[in-house]
Coordinates of C-alpha atoms and ligand atoms in Angstrom, one line a residue:
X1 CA 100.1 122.5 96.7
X2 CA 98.4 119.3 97.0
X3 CA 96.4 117.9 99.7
X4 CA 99.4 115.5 101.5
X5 CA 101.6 118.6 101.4
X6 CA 99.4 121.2 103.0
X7 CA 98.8 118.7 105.9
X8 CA 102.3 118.2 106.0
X9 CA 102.9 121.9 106.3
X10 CA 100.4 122.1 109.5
X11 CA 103.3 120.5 111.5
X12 CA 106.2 122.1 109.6
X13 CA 106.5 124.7 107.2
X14 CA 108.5 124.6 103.8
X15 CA 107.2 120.8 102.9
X16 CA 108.7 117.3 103.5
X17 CA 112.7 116.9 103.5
X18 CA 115.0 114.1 104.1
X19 CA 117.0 113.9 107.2
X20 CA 119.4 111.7 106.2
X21 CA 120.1 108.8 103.7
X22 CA 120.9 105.9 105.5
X23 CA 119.4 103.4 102.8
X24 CA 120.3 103.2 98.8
X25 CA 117.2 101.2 97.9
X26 CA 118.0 100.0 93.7
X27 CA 115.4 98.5 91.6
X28 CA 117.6 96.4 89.2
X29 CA 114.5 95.6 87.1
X30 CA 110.9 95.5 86.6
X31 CA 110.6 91.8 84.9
X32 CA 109.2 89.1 88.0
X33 CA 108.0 85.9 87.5
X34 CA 104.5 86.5 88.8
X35 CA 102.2 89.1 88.1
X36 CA 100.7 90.2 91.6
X37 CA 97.1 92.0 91.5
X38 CA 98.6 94.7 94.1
X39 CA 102.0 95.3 92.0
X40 CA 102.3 99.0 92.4
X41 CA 105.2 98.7 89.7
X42 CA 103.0 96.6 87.5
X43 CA 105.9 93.8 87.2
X44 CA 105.5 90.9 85.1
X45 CA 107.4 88.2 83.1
X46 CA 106.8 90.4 79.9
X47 CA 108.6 93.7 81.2
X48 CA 112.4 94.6 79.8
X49 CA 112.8 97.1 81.9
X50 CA 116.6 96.3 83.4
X51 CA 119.6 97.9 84.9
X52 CA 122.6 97.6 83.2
X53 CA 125.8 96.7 84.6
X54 CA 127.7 100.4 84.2
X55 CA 124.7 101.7 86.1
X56 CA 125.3 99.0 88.9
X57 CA 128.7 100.7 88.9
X58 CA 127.7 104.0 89.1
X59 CA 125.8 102.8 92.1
X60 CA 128.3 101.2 93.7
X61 CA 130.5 104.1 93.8
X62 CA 127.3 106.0 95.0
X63 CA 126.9 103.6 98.0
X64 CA 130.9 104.1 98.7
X65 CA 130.6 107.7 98.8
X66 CA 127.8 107.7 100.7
X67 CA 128.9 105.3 103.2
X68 CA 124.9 103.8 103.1
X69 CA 124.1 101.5 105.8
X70 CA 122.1 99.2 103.8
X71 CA 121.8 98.8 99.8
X72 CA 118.5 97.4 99.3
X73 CA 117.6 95.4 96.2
X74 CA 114.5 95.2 94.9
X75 CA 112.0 94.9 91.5
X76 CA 110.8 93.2 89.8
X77 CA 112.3 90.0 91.2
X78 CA 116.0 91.4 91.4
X79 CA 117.3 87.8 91.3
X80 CA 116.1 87.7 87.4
X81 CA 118.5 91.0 86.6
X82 CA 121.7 89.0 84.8
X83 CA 124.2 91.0 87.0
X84 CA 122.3 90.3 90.0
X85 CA 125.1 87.9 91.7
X86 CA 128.1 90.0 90.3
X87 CA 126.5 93.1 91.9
X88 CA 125.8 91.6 95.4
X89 CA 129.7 90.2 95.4
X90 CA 131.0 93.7 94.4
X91 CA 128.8 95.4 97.1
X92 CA 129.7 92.9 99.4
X93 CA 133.4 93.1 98.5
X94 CA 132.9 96.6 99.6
X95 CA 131.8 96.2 103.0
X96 CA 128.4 96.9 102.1
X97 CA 125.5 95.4 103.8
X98 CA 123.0 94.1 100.9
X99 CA 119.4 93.4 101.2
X100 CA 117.5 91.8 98.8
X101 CA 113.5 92.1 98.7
X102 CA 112.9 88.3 96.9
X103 CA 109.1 86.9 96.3
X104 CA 109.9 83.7 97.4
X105 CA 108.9 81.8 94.6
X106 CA 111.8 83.2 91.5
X107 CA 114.2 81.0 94.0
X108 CA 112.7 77.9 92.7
X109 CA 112.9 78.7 89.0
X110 CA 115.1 77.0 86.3
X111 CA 118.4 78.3 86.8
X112 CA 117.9 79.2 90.8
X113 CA 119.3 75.8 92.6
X114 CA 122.5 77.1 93.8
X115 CA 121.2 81.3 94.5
X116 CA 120.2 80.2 98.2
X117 CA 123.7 79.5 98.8
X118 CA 125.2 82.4 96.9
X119 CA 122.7 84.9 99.2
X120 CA 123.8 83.0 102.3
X121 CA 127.7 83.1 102.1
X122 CA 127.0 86.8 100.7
X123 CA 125.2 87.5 104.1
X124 CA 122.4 89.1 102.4
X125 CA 119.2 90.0 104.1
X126 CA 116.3 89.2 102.9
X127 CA 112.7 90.4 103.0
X128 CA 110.0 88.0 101.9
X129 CA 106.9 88.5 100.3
X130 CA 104.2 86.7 102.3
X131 CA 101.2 88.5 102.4
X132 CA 99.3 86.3 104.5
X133 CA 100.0 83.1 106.5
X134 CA 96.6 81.4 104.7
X135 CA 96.2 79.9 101.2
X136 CA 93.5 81.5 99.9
X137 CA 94.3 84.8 100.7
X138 CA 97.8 84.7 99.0
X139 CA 96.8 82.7 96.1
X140 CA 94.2 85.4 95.4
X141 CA 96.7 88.1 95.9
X142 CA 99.6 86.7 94.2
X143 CA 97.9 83.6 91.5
X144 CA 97.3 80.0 91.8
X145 CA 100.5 78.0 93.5
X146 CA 102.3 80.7 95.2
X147 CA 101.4 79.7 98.7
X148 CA 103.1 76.3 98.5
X149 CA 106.4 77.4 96.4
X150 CA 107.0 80.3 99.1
X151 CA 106.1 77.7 102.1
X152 CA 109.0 74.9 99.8
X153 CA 111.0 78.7 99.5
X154 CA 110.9 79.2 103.0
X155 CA 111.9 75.5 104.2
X156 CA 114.9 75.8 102.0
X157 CA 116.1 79.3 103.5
X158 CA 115.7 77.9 107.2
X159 CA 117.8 75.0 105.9
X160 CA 120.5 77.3 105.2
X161 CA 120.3 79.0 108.6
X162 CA 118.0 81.9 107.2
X163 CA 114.8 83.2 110.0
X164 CA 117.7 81.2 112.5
X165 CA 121.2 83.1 113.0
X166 CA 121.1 87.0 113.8
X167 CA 122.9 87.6 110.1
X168 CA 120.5 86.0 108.2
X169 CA 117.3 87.7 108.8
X170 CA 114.6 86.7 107.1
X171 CA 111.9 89.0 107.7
X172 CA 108.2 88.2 105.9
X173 CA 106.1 91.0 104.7
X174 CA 102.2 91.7 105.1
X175 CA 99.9 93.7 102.8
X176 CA 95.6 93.6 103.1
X177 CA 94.5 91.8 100.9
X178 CA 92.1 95.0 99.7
X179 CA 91.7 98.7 100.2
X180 CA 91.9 98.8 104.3
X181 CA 94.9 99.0 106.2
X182 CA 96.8 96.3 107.8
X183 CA 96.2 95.4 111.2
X184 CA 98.7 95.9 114.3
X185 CA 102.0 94.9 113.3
X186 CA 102.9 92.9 116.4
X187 CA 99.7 90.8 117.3
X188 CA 99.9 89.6 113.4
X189 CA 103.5 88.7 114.2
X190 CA 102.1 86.4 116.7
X191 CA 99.6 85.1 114.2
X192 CA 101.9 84.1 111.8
X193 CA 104.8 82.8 114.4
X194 CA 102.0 80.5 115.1
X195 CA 100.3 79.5 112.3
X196 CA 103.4 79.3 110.2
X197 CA 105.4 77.3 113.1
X198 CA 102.2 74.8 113.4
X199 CA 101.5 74.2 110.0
X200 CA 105.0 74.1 108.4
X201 CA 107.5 74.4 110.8
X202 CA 108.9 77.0 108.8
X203 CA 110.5 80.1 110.7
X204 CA 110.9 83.7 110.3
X205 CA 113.0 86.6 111.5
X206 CA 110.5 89.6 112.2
X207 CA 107.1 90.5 110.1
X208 CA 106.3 93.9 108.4
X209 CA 103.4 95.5 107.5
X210 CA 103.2 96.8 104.4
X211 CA 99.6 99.5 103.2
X212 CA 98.7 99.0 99.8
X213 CA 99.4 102.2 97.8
X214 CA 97.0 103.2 95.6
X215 CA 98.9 102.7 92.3
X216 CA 99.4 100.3 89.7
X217 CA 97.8 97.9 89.3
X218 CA 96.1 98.0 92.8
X219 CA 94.4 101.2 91.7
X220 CA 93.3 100.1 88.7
X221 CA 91.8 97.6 90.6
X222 CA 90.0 99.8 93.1
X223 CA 88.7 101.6 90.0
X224 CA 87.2 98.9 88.8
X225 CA 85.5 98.1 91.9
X226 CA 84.8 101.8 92.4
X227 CA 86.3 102.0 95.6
X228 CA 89.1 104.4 94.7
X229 CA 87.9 106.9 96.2
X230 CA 86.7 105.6 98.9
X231 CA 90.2 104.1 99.5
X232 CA 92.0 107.8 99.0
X233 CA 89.3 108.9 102.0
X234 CA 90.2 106.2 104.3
X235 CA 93.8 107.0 103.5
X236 CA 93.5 110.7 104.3
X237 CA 91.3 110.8 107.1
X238 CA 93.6 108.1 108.9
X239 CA 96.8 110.6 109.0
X240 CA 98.8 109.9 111.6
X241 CA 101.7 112.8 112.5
X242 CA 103.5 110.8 114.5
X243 CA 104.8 108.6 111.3
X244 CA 106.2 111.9 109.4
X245 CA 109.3 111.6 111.0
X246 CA 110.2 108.0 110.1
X247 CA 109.0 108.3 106.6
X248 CA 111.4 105.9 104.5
X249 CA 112.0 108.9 101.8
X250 CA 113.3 110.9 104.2
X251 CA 115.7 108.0 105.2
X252 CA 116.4 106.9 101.7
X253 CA 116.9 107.0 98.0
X254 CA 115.4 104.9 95.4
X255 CA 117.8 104.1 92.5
X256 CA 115.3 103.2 89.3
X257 CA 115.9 100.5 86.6
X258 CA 118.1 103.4 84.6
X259 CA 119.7 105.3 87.1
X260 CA 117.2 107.8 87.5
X261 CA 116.6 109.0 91.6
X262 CA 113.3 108.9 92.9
X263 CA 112.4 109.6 96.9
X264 CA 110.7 106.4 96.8
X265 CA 109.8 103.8 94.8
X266 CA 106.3 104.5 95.3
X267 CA 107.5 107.9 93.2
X268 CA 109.7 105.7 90.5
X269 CA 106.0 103.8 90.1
X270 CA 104.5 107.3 89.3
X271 CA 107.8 108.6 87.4
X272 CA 108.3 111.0 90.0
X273 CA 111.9 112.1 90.1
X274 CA 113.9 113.6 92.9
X275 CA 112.9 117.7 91.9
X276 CA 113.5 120.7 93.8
X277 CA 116.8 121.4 92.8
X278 CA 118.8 117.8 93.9
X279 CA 120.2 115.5 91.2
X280 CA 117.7 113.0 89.6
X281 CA 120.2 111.1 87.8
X282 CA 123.0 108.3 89.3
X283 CA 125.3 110.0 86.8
X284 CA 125.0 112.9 88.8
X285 CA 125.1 111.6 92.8
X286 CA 125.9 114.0 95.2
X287 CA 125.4 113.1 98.5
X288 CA 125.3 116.2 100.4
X289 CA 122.6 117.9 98.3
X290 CA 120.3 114.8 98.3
X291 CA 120.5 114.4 102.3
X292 CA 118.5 117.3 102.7
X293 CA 116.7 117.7 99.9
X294 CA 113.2 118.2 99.3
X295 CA 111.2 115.6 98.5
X296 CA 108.4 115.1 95.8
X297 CA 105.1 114.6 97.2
X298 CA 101.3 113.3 96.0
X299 CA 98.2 112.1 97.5
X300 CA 99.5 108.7 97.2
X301 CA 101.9 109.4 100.2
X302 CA 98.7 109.1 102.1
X303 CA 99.4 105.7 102.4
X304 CA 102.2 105.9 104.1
X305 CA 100.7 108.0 107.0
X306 CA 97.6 106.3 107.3
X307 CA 97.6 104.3 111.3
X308 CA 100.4 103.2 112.1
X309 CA 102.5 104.4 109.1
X310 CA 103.8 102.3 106.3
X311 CA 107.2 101.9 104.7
X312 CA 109.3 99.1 103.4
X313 CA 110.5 98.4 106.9
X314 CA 106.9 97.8 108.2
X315 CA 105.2 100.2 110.6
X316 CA 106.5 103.1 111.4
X317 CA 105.2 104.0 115.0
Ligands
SF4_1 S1 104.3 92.5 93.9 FE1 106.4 91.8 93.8 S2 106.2 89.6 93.3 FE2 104.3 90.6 92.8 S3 104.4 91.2 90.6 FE3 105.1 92.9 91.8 S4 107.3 92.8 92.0 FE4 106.5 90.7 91.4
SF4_2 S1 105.0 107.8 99.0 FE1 107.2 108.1 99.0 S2 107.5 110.4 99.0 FE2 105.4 109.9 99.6 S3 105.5 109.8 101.9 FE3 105.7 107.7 101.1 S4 107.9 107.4 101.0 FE4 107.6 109.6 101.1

């Protein structure tokens, strides 16, 4: 039993399991146009790694079945999978509600004018990557230019009504900059509201804060610094029970690049697959034995119950 899971079984016995799965979270891809030093998934231009469009339909059916509240797109940057408008239409064509988790700055590359548009009259959420409201901090994060093409990125979505009308959230999202945990959600909110509003007249939605897990290339990071440990301490002695309930695996499922089913996508970065007994394949969905299955744990989930909690909607108490 590993450490997360014995202090999991303090407050209930028999180990973490899902509640319910409101959320069908699919990473159509781990290529991205940048090449972030945090990237748990390790993206990058030079990765192939790319659903395929019969596993898109094998999701869709999935998300039918399941009657999901949200499908959730992510990467990678999703908007460089080749399907990636022809499986937001048939999802929206559905009824579905689509979110897409964009980077900001794929929506100014070659071949990107008209997505803006295409996302809008979609009604697709969005969450943004914008890991701090100063320069500096997100060019060092994210490499040299990113600031101003997300800021440019930004302008363009508020154009379109995006961070304005109630359908078009755009919500930004906040990781540290290195291995401590982010500060309180809502007084950054404010900081942000602010700064972004005076500077740029640029508006957002809501703001999330997001830990850093200690994977990819954010641990190897921390190795190099030597601070991995020190990280997995600060992790494990800031345990908070009052997150375990909202956990996002127990709310979710993560669809991987080729169909495979992990808990999370912090577990697809670790090629953790659903276990226990549920179905770890698309090919395979069955709704009713992954709503309460158990779920795969490690020490990384740490970071999820560290403070105020952690998950791909922001804070979780
Ligand atoms: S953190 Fe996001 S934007 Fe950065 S490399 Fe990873 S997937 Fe791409
Ligand atoms: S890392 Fe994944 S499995 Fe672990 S607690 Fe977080 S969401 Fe759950």
């Amino acid at each position: 039993m590993n450490n997360f899971e014995k202090r999991i079984t303090e407050i209930s016995s028999g180990g973490l399991h899902s509640l319910k799965v409101k959320t069908l979270q699919v990473n159509v891809g781990l290529q991205c146009n940048q090449q972030c030093h945090h990237c748990h998934l390790e993206a990058s231009p030079q990765r192939k790694e790319m659903m395929e469009w019969p596993t898109m339909e094998l999701v869709l059916e999935a998300a039918k079945n399941l009657h999901c509240e949200l499908v959730d797109l992510t990467g990678g940057a999703p908007e460089l999978n080749p399907s990636f408008r022809c499986f937001i239409a048939a999802l929206r064509q559905e009824n579905l509600s689509v979110q897409v988790r964009t980077n900001l700055t794929v929506l100014l590359e070659p071949g990107m004018e008209s997505l803006p548009e295409f996302l809008r009259d979609h009604r697709v959420q969005l969450v943004a990557s914008m890991p701090c409201y100063l320069e500096e901090n997100v060019c060092a994060q994210r490499g040299a230019g990113v600031y101003e093409k997300s800021i440019q990125a930004i302008k363009r979505l508020n154009s379109l009504g995006y961070g304005y009308e109630s359908w078009l959230p755009l919500n930004l999202v906040y990781n540290p900059g290195g291995p401590f945990l982010p500060p309180s959600q809502s007084s950054l909110e404010e900081d942000y509201r602010r700064e972004l509003g005076n500077r740029f007249g640029v508006r957002f939605t809501r703001l999330l804060t997001i830990a850093n897990m200690p994977l990819g290339r954010f641990r190897k990071e921390l190795n190099r610094q030597n601070e991995e440990e020190n990280y997995l301490e600060l992790l494990r002695k800031s345990f908070n029970p009052l997150t375990v309930q909202g956990l996002m695996c127990r709310h979710q499922i993560t669809v991987g690049w080729d169909g495979t089913l992990y808990d999370c996508d912090f577990n697809a970065a670790l090629g953790l697959a659903v276990n226990h007994g549920a179905p770890d394949h698309i090919r395979f969905f069955n709704a009713e034995d992954l709503r309460t299955r158990r779920i795969v744990t490690g020490e990384h989930c740490f970071g999820c119950t560290a403070g105020a909690g952690s998950s791909c909607g922001g804070a979780l108490v």
